[in-house]
Amino acid sequence: MKRVITFGTYDVFHIGHVNILQRASALGDYLIVGVSSDALNFKKKQRYPIYKENDRVHIISSLKCVGEVFVEESLEKKLEYINEKKADLLVMGDDWTGKFDWLRPWCEVLYLPRTPSISTTELIEIARVR
Ligand code: C2G
């Protein structure tokens, strides 16, 4: 039984998010998703996500390919989450390439190519100018 873990904000949920979650889930038997808290996003980007934390958790939980969801409170807690959830494989988009290699003694780490031409930031920008 291979347990896969991945992390993200998944704000303004879009096709790039579905693609990475489906590909991550296909790499194992059970997919665990850490959804970044509103507070963590504020710390990282100096703005809150458009969708509230509970709604982002609800959206990700309702996907067929997702086994379980938890709230990621801190970027530095990756190892704790991996151990607690007994993850065998960490999957991240390739915008994070190299950033989590240090976790390799504890679990496999894989970076998957991002879906081109779509991002939450771009969607917000498009909505703003229309
Ligand atoms: N993604 C993708 N293709 C896109 C956009 C996003 O494959 N066009 C992937 C990202 O690479 C990431 C996941 O979707 O793996 C979630 O993206 P974000 O919500 O932008 O998450 P991020 O802010 O990178 O996560 O511990 C990590 C943090 O939780 C941050």
mmCIF file with all atom_site columns, C-alpha atoms and ligand atoms in Angstrom:
data_model
loop_
_atom_site.group_PDB
_atom_site.id
_atom_site.type_symbol
_atom_site.label_atom_id
_atom_site.label_alt_id
_atom_site.label_comp_id
_atom_site.label_asym_id
_atom_site.label_entity_id
_atom_site.label_seq_id
_atom_site.pdbx_PDB_ins_code
_atom_site.Cartn_x
_atom_site.Cartn_y
_atom_site.Cartn_z
_atom_site.occupancy
_atom_site.B_iso_or_equiv
_atom_site.pdbx_formal_charge
_atom_site.auth_seq_id
_atom_site.auth_comp_id
_atom_site.auth_asym_id
_atom_site.auth_atom_id
_atom_site.pdbx_PDB_model_num
ATOM   1   C CA  . MET A 1 1   ? 0.000   0.000  0.000   1.00 0.00 ? 1   MET A CA  1
ATOM   2   C CA  . LYS A 1 2   ? 1.769   3.156  -1.214  1.00 0.00 ? 2   LYS A CA  1
ATOM   3   C CA  . ARG A 1 3   ? 0.779   6.406  0.487   1.00 0.00 ? 3   ARG A CA  1
ATOM   4   C CA  . VAL A 1 4   ? 1.306   9.603  -1.512  1.00 0.00 ? 4   VAL A CA  1
ATOM   5   C CA  . ILE A 1 5   ? 1.313   13.101 -0.005  1.00 0.00 ? 5   ILE A CA  1
ATOM   6   C CA  . THR A 1 6   ? 1.128   16.502 -1.686  1.00 0.00 ? 6   THR A CA  1
ATOM   7   C CA  . PHE A 1 7   ? 0.694   20.112 -0.559  1.00 0.00 ? 7   PHE A CA  1
ATOM   8   C CA  . GLY A 1 8   ? -0.866  23.244 -1.981  1.00 0.00 ? 8   GLY A CA  1
ATOM   9   C CA  . THR A 1 9   ? -3.159  26.214 -1.509  1.00 0.00 ? 9   THR A CA  1
ATOM   10  C CA  . TYR A 1 10  ? -5.583  25.304 -4.318  1.00 0.00 ? 10  TYR A CA  1
ATOM   11  C CA  . ASP A 1 11  ? -7.090  28.790 -4.314  1.00 0.00 ? 11  ASP A CA  1
ATOM   12  C CA  . VAL A 1 12  ? -9.628  29.454 -7.117  1.00 0.00 ? 12  VAL A CA  1
ATOM   13  C CA  . PHE A 1 13  ? -9.527  25.748 -7.962  1.00 0.00 ? 13  PHE A CA  1
ATOM   14  C CA  . HIS A 1 14  ? -8.572  25.099 -11.619 1.00 0.00 ? 14  HIS A CA  1
ATOM   15  C CA  . ILE A 1 15  ? -7.515  22.433 -14.130 1.00 0.00 ? 15  ILE A CA  1
ATOM   16  C CA  . GLY A 1 16  ? -3.825  22.621 -13.098 1.00 0.00 ? 16  GLY A CA  1
ATOM   17  C CA  . HIS A 1 17  ? -4.855  21.591 -9.578  1.00 0.00 ? 17  HIS A CA  1
ATOM   18  C CA  . VAL A 1 18  ? -6.998  18.663 -10.795 1.00 0.00 ? 18  VAL A CA  1
ATOM   19  C CA  . ASN A 1 19  ? -4.209  17.468 -13.079 1.00 0.00 ? 19  ASN A CA  1
ATOM   20  C CA  . ILE A 1 20  ? -1.544  17.339 -10.393 1.00 0.00 ? 20  ILE A CA  1
ATOM   21  C CA  . LEU A 1 21  ? -3.870  15.682 -7.857  1.00 0.00 ? 21  LEU A CA  1
ATOM   22  C CA  . GLN A 1 22  ? -4.920  13.006 -10.353 1.00 0.00 ? 22  GLN A CA  1
ATOM   23  C CA  . ARG A 1 23  ? -1.328  12.354 -11.417 1.00 0.00 ? 23  ARG A CA  1
ATOM   24  C CA  . ALA A 1 24  ? -0.183  12.197 -7.775  1.00 0.00 ? 24  ALA A CA  1
ATOM   25  C CA  . SER A 1 25  ? -2.963  9.767  -6.899  1.00 0.00 ? 25  SER A CA  1
ATOM   26  C CA  . ALA A 1 26  ? -2.104  7.526  -9.878  1.00 0.00 ? 26  ALA A CA  1
ATOM   27  C CA  . LEU A 1 27  ? 1.419   7.108  -8.443  1.00 0.00 ? 27  LEU A CA  1
ATOM   28  C CA  . GLY A 1 28  ? 0.142   5.245  -5.373  1.00 0.00 ? 28  GLY A CA  1
ATOM   29  C CA  . ASP A 1 29  ? -2.845  3.709  -3.607  1.00 0.00 ? 29  ASP A CA  1
ATOM   30  C CA  . TYR A 1 30  ? -3.919  6.529  -1.272  1.00 0.00 ? 30  TYR A CA  1
ATOM   31  C CA  . LEU A 1 31  ? -3.563  10.299 -1.673  1.00 0.00 ? 31  LEU A CA  1
ATOM   32  C CA  . ILE A 1 32  ? -3.182  12.637 1.311   1.00 0.00 ? 32  ILE A CA  1
ATOM   33  C CA  . VAL A 1 33  ? -3.396  16.386 0.653   1.00 0.00 ? 33  VAL A CA  1
ATOM   34  C CA  . GLY A 1 34  ? -2.096  19.182 2.897   1.00 0.00 ? 34  GLY A CA  1
ATOM   35  C CA  . VAL A 1 35  ? -4.074  22.347 2.165   1.00 0.00 ? 35  VAL A CA  1
ATOM   36  C CA  . SER A 1 36  ? -2.213  25.517 3.228   1.00 0.00 ? 36  SER A CA  1
ATOM   37  C CA  . SER A 1 37  ? -4.006  27.500 5.925   1.00 0.00 ? 37  SER A CA  1
ATOM   38  C CA  . ASP A 1 38  ? -5.139  31.083 5.329   1.00 0.00 ? 38  ASP A CA  1
ATOM   39  C CA  . ALA A 1 39  ? -2.541  32.241 7.883   1.00 0.00 ? 39  ALA A CA  1
ATOM   40  C CA  . LEU A 1 40  ? 0.290   30.390 6.119   1.00 0.00 ? 40  LEU A CA  1
ATOM   41  C CA  . ASN A 1 41  ? -0.684  32.034 2.834   1.00 0.00 ? 41  ASN A CA  1
ATOM   42  C CA  . PHE A 1 42  ? -0.708  35.452 4.402   1.00 0.00 ? 42  PHE A CA  1
ATOM   43  C CA  . LYS A 1 43  ? 2.769   34.831 5.784   1.00 0.00 ? 43  LYS A CA  1
ATOM   44  C CA  . LYS A 1 44  ? 4.053   33.656 2.391   1.00 0.00 ? 44  LYS A CA  1
ATOM   45  C CA  . LYS A 1 45  ? 2.321   36.070 0.008   1.00 0.00 ? 45  LYS A CA  1
ATOM   46  C CA  . GLN A 1 46  ? 1.141   38.981 2.191   1.00 0.00 ? 46  GLN A CA  1
ATOM   47  C CA  . ARG A 1 47  ? -2.417  38.373 1.024   1.00 0.00 ? 47  ARG A CA  1
ATOM   48  C CA  . TYR A 1 48  ? -5.206  36.002 1.974   1.00 0.00 ? 48  TYR A CA  1
ATOM   49  C CA  . PRO A 1 49  ? -6.523  33.473 -0.579  1.00 0.00 ? 49  PRO A CA  1
ATOM   50  C CA  . ILE A 1 50  ? -9.798  34.356 -2.347  1.00 0.00 ? 50  ILE A CA  1
ATOM   51  C CA  . TYR A 1 51  ? -11.408 31.108 -1.134  1.00 0.00 ? 51  TYR A CA  1
ATOM   52  C CA  . LYS A 1 52  ? -11.501 30.525 2.629   1.00 0.00 ? 52  LYS A CA  1
ATOM   53  C CA  . GLU A 1 53  ? -9.500  27.661 4.125   1.00 0.00 ? 53  GLU A CA  1
ATOM   54  C CA  . ASN A 1 54  ? -12.617 25.595 4.995   1.00 0.00 ? 54  ASN A CA  1
ATOM   55  C CA  . ASP A 1 55  ? -13.966 25.912 1.452   1.00 0.00 ? 55  ASP A CA  1
ATOM   56  C CA  . ARG A 1 56  ? -10.601 24.941 -0.060  1.00 0.00 ? 56  ARG A CA  1
ATOM   57  C CA  . VAL A 1 57  ? -10.510 21.894 2.231   1.00 0.00 ? 57  VAL A CA  1
ATOM   58  C CA  . HIS A 1 58  ? -14.101 21.042 1.276   1.00 0.00 ? 58  HIS A CA  1
ATOM   59  C CA  . ILE A 1 59  ? -13.365 21.259 -2.473  1.00 0.00 ? 59  ILE A CA  1
ATOM   60  C CA  . ILE A 1 60  ? -10.251 19.048 -2.253  1.00 0.00 ? 60  ILE A CA  1
ATOM   61  C CA  . SER A 1 61  ? -12.027 16.526 0.037   1.00 0.00 ? 61  SER A CA  1
ATOM   62  C CA  . SER A 1 62  ? -14.803 16.088 -2.504  1.00 0.00 ? 62  SER A CA  1
ATOM   63  C CA  . LEU A 1 63  ? -12.469 14.837 -5.263  1.00 0.00 ? 63  LEU A CA  1
ATOM   64  C CA  . LYS A 1 64  ? -12.630 11.138 -6.081  1.00 0.00 ? 64  LYS A CA  1
ATOM   65  C CA  . CYS A 1 65  ? -8.831  10.781 -6.251  1.00 0.00 ? 65  CYS A CA  1
ATOM   66  C CA  . VAL A 1 66  ? -8.271  12.233 -2.756  1.00 0.00 ? 66  VAL A CA  1
ATOM   67  C CA  . GLY A 1 67  ? -8.204  9.924  0.285   1.00 0.00 ? 67  GLY A CA  1
ATOM   68  C CA  . GLU A 1 68  ? -7.769  12.455 3.078   1.00 0.00 ? 68  GLU A CA  1
ATOM   69  C CA  . VAL A 1 69  ? -7.130  16.161 3.642   1.00 0.00 ? 69  VAL A CA  1
ATOM   70  C CA  . PHE A 1 70  ? -5.543  18.130 6.468   1.00 0.00 ? 70  PHE A CA  1
ATOM   71  C CA  . VAL A 1 71  ? -4.618  21.790 6.974   1.00 0.00 ? 71  VAL A CA  1
ATOM   72  C CA  . GLU A 1 72  ? -0.934  22.640 6.481   1.00 0.00 ? 72  GLU A CA  1
ATOM   73  C CA  . GLU A 1 73  ? -0.076  25.207 9.154   1.00 0.00 ? 73  GLU A CA  1
ATOM   74  C CA  . SER A 1 74  ? 3.629   25.685 8.445   1.00 0.00 ? 74  SER A CA  1
ATOM   75  C CA  . LEU A 1 75  ? 6.024   25.045 5.541   1.00 0.00 ? 75  LEU A CA  1
ATOM   76  C CA  . GLU A 1 76  ? 8.682   23.910 8.015   1.00 0.00 ? 76  GLU A CA  1
ATOM   77  C CA  . LYS A 1 77  ? 6.517   21.050 9.310   1.00 0.00 ? 77  LYS A CA  1
ATOM   78  C CA  . LYS A 1 78  ? 6.781   18.955 6.116   1.00 0.00 ? 78  LYS A CA  1
ATOM   79  C CA  . LEU A 1 79  ? 8.802   16.208 7.830   1.00 0.00 ? 79  LEU A CA  1
ATOM   80  C CA  . GLU A 1 80  ? 6.388   16.022 10.765  1.00 0.00 ? 80  GLU A CA  1
ATOM   81  C CA  . TYR A 1 81  ? 3.417   15.702 8.385   1.00 0.00 ? 81  TYR A CA  1
ATOM   82  C CA  . ILE A 1 82  ? 5.185   13.060 6.309   1.00 0.00 ? 82  ILE A CA  1
ATOM   83  C CA  . ASN A 1 83  ? 5.963   10.977 9.406   1.00 0.00 ? 83  ASN A CA  1
ATOM   84  C CA  . GLU A 1 84  ? 2.554   11.479 10.987  1.00 0.00 ? 84  GLU A CA  1
ATOM   85  C CA  . LYS A 1 85  ? 0.734   10.502 7.778   1.00 0.00 ? 85  LYS A CA  1
ATOM   86  C CA  . LYS A 1 86  ? 3.205   7.666  7.036   1.00 0.00 ? 86  LYS A CA  1
ATOM   87  C CA  . ALA A 1 87  ? 3.733   8.948  3.491   1.00 0.00 ? 87  ALA A CA  1
ATOM   88  C CA  . ASP A 1 88  ? 5.993   6.956  1.157   1.00 0.00 ? 88  ASP A CA  1
ATOM   89  C CA  . LEU A 1 89  ? 6.090   9.522  -1.646  1.00 0.00 ? 89  LEU A CA  1
ATOM   90  C CA  . LEU A 1 90  ? 5.958   13.338 -1.709  1.00 0.00 ? 90  LEU A CA  1
ATOM   91  C CA  . VAL A 1 91  ? 4.712   14.832 -4.983  1.00 0.00 ? 91  VAL A CA  1
ATOM   92  C CA  . MET A 1 92  ? 5.097   18.550 -5.771  1.00 0.00 ? 92  MET A CA  1
ATOM   93  C CA  . GLY A 1 93  ? 4.785   20.678 -8.904  1.00 0.00 ? 93  GLY A CA  1
ATOM   94  C CA  . ASP A 1 94  ? 8.067   21.467 -10.643 1.00 0.00 ? 94  ASP A CA  1
ATOM   95  C CA  . ASP A 1 95  ? 7.909   25.090 -9.472  1.00 0.00 ? 95  ASP A CA  1
ATOM   96  C CA  . TRP A 1 96  ? 9.265   23.518 -6.250  1.00 0.00 ? 96  TRP A CA  1
ATOM   97  C CA  . THR A 1 97  ? 12.091  21.526 -7.900  1.00 0.00 ? 97  THR A CA  1
ATOM   98  C CA  . GLY A 1 98  ? 14.954  20.897 -5.476  1.00 0.00 ? 98  GLY A CA  1
ATOM   99  C CA  . LYS A 1 99  ? 13.221  22.555 -2.500  1.00 0.00 ? 99  LYS A CA  1
ATOM   100 C CA  . PHE A 1 100 ? 12.236  19.292 -0.804  1.00 0.00 ? 100 PHE A CA  1
ATOM   101 C CA  . ASP A 1 101 ? 15.155  17.038 -1.758  1.00 0.00 ? 101 ASP A CA  1
ATOM   102 C CA  . TRP A 1 102 ? 16.291  17.166 1.884   1.00 0.00 ? 102 TRP A CA  1
ATOM   103 C CA  . LEU A 1 103 ? 13.305  14.923 2.758   1.00 0.00 ? 103 LEU A CA  1
ATOM   104 C CA  . ARG A 1 104 ? 14.715  12.032 0.672   1.00 0.00 ? 104 ARG A CA  1
ATOM   105 C CA  . PRO A 1 105 ? 16.079  10.057 3.650   1.00 0.00 ? 105 PRO A CA  1
ATOM   106 C CA  . TRP A 1 106 ? 12.465  9.753  4.864   1.00 0.00 ? 106 TRP A CA  1
ATOM   107 C CA  . CYS A 1 107 ? 10.395  9.459  1.709   1.00 0.00 ? 107 CYS A CA  1
ATOM   108 C CA  . GLU A 1 108 ? 10.606  9.434  -2.050  1.00 0.00 ? 108 GLU A CA  1
ATOM   109 C CA  . VAL A 1 109 ? 10.338  12.949 -3.591  1.00 0.00 ? 109 VAL A CA  1
ATOM   110 C CA  . LEU A 1 110 ? 9.001   13.607 -7.085  1.00 0.00 ? 110 LEU A CA  1
ATOM   111 C CA  . TYR A 1 111 ? 8.378   16.886 -8.935  1.00 0.00 ? 111 TYR A CA  1
ATOM   112 C CA  . LEU A 1 112 ? 5.772   16.782 -11.714 1.00 0.00 ? 112 LEU A CA  1
ATOM   113 C CA  . PRO A 1 113 ? 5.561   19.297 -14.560 1.00 0.00 ? 113 PRO A CA  1
ATOM   114 C CA  . ARG A 1 114 ? 2.975   22.036 -14.030 1.00 0.00 ? 114 ARG A CA  1
ATOM   115 C CA  . THR A 1 115 ? 0.022   22.401 -16.378 1.00 0.00 ? 115 THR A CA  1
ATOM   116 C CA  . PRO A 1 116 ? 1.044   25.220 -18.761 1.00 0.00 ? 116 PRO A CA  1
ATOM   117 C CA  . SER A 1 117 ? -0.749  28.567 -19.121 1.00 0.00 ? 117 SER A CA  1
ATOM   118 C CA  . ILE A 1 118 ? -2.929  28.550 -16.014 1.00 0.00 ? 118 ILE A CA  1
ATOM   119 C CA  . SER A 1 119 ? -2.468  29.867 -12.495 1.00 0.00 ? 119 SER A CA  1
ATOM   120 C CA  . THR A 1 120 ? -4.590  31.377 -9.738  1.00 0.00 ? 120 THR A CA  1
ATOM   121 C CA  . THR A 1 121 ? -2.679  34.664 -10.048 1.00 0.00 ? 121 THR A CA  1
ATOM   122 C CA  . GLU A 1 122 ? -3.421  34.826 -13.785 1.00 0.00 ? 122 GLU A CA  1
ATOM   123 C CA  . LEU A 1 123 ? -7.124  34.036 -13.241 1.00 0.00 ? 123 LEU A CA  1
ATOM   124 C CA  . ILE A 1 124 ? -7.401  36.836 -10.676 1.00 0.00 ? 124 ILE A CA  1
ATOM   125 C CA  . GLU A 1 125 ? -5.688  39.212 -13.121 1.00 0.00 ? 125 GLU A CA  1
ATOM   126 C CA  . ILE A 1 126 ? -8.037  38.248 -15.988 1.00 0.00 ? 126 ILE A CA  1
ATOM   127 C CA  . ALA A 1 127 ? -11.114 38.675 -13.768 1.00 0.00 ? 127 ALA A CA  1
ATOM   128 C CA  . ARG A 1 128 ? -9.840  42.096 -12.686 1.00 0.00 ? 128 ARG A CA  1
ATOM   129 C CA  . VAL A 1 129 ? -9.445  43.540 -16.219 1.00 0.00 ? 129 VAL A CA  1
ATOM   130 C CA  . ARG A 1 130 ? -12.726 42.181 -17.634 1.00 0.00 ? 130 ARG A CA  1
HETATM 131 N N1  . C2G B 2 .   ? 0.005   23.419 -10.181 1.00 0.00 ? 1   C2G B N1  1
HETATM 132 C C1  . C2G B 2 .   ? 0.185   22.812 -11.417 1.00 0.00 ? 1   C2G B C1  1
HETATM 133 N N2  . C2G B 2 .   ? -0.086  23.504 -12.558 1.00 0.00 ? 1   C2G B N2  1
HETATM 134 C C2  . C2G B 2 .   ? -0.528  24.776 -12.503 1.00 0.00 ? 1   C2G B C2  1
HETATM 135 C C3  . C2G B 2 .   ? -0.735  25.406 -11.262 1.00 0.00 ? 1   C2G B C3  1
HETATM 136 C C4  . C2G B 2 .   ? -0.454  24.693 -10.088 1.00 0.00 ? 1   C2G B C4  1
HETATM 137 O O1  . C2G B 2 .   ? 0.613   21.643 -11.506 1.00 0.00 ? 1   C2G B O1  1
HETATM 138 N N3  . C2G B 2 .   ? -0.766  25.420 -13.663 1.00 0.00 ? 1   C2G B N3  1
HETATM 139 C C5  . C2G B 2 .   ? 0.318   22.662 -8.965  1.00 0.00 ? 1   C2G B C5  1
HETATM 140 C C6  . C2G B 2 .   ? 1.460   23.292 -8.137  1.00 0.00 ? 1   C2G B C6  1
HETATM 141 O O2  . C2G B 2 .   ? 2.717   22.951 -8.688  1.00 0.00 ? 1   C2G B O2  1
HETATM 142 C C7  . C2G B 2 .   ? 1.229   22.689 -6.776  1.00 0.00 ? 1   C2G B C7  1
HETATM 143 C C8  . C2G B 2 .   ? -0.309  22.503 -6.739  1.00 0.00 ? 1   C2G B C8  1
HETATM 144 O O3  . C2G B 2 .   ? -0.778  22.634 -8.087  1.00 0.00 ? 1   C2G B O3  1
HETATM 145 O O4  . C2G B 2 .   ? 1.860   21.428 -6.661  1.00 0.00 ? 1   C2G B O4  1
HETATM 146 C C9  . C2G B 2 .   ? -0.965  23.558 -5.876  1.00 0.00 ? 1   C2G B C9  1
HETATM 147 O O5  . C2G B 2 .   ? -0.577  24.816 -6.347  1.00 0.00 ? 1   C2G B O5  1
HETATM 148 P P1  . C2G B 2 .   ? -0.700  26.099 -5.425  1.00 0.00 ? 1   C2G B P1  1
HETATM 149 O O6  . C2G B 2 .   ? -2.059  26.196 -4.914  1.00 0.00 ? 1   C2G B O6  1
HETATM 150 O O7  . C2G B 2 .   ? -0.104  27.247 -6.157  1.00 0.00 ? 1   C2G B O7  1
HETATM 151 O O8  . C2G B 2 .   ? 0.173   25.666 -4.190  1.00 0.00 ? 1   C2G B O8  1
HETATM 152 P P2  . C2G B 2 .   ? 1.440   26.356 -3.599  1.00 0.00 ? 1   C2G B P2  1
HETATM 153 O O9  . C2G B 2 .   ? 1.089   27.740 -3.187  1.00 0.00 ? 1   C2G B O9  1
HETATM 154 O O10 . C2G B 2 .   ? 2.582   26.118 -4.522  1.00 0.00 ? 1   C2G B O10 1
HETATM 155 O O11 . C2G B 2 .   ? 1.629   25.450 -2.293  1.00 0.00 ? 1   C2G B O11 1
HETATM 156 O O12 . C2G B 2 .   ? 3.799   23.413 0.966   1.00 0.00 ? 1   C2G B O12 1
HETATM 157 C C10 . C2G B 2 .   ? 3.531   24.026 -0.255  1.00 0.00 ? 1   C2G B C10 1
HETATM 158 C C11 . C2G B 2 .   ? 2.497   25.072 -0.076  1.00 0.00 ? 1   C2G B C11 1
HETATM 159 O O13 . C2G B 2 .   ? 1.331   24.509 0.395   1.00 0.00 ? 1   C2G B O13 1
HETATM 160 C C12 . C2G B 2 .   ? 2.299   25.957 -1.258  1.00 0.00 ? 1   C2G B C12 1
#
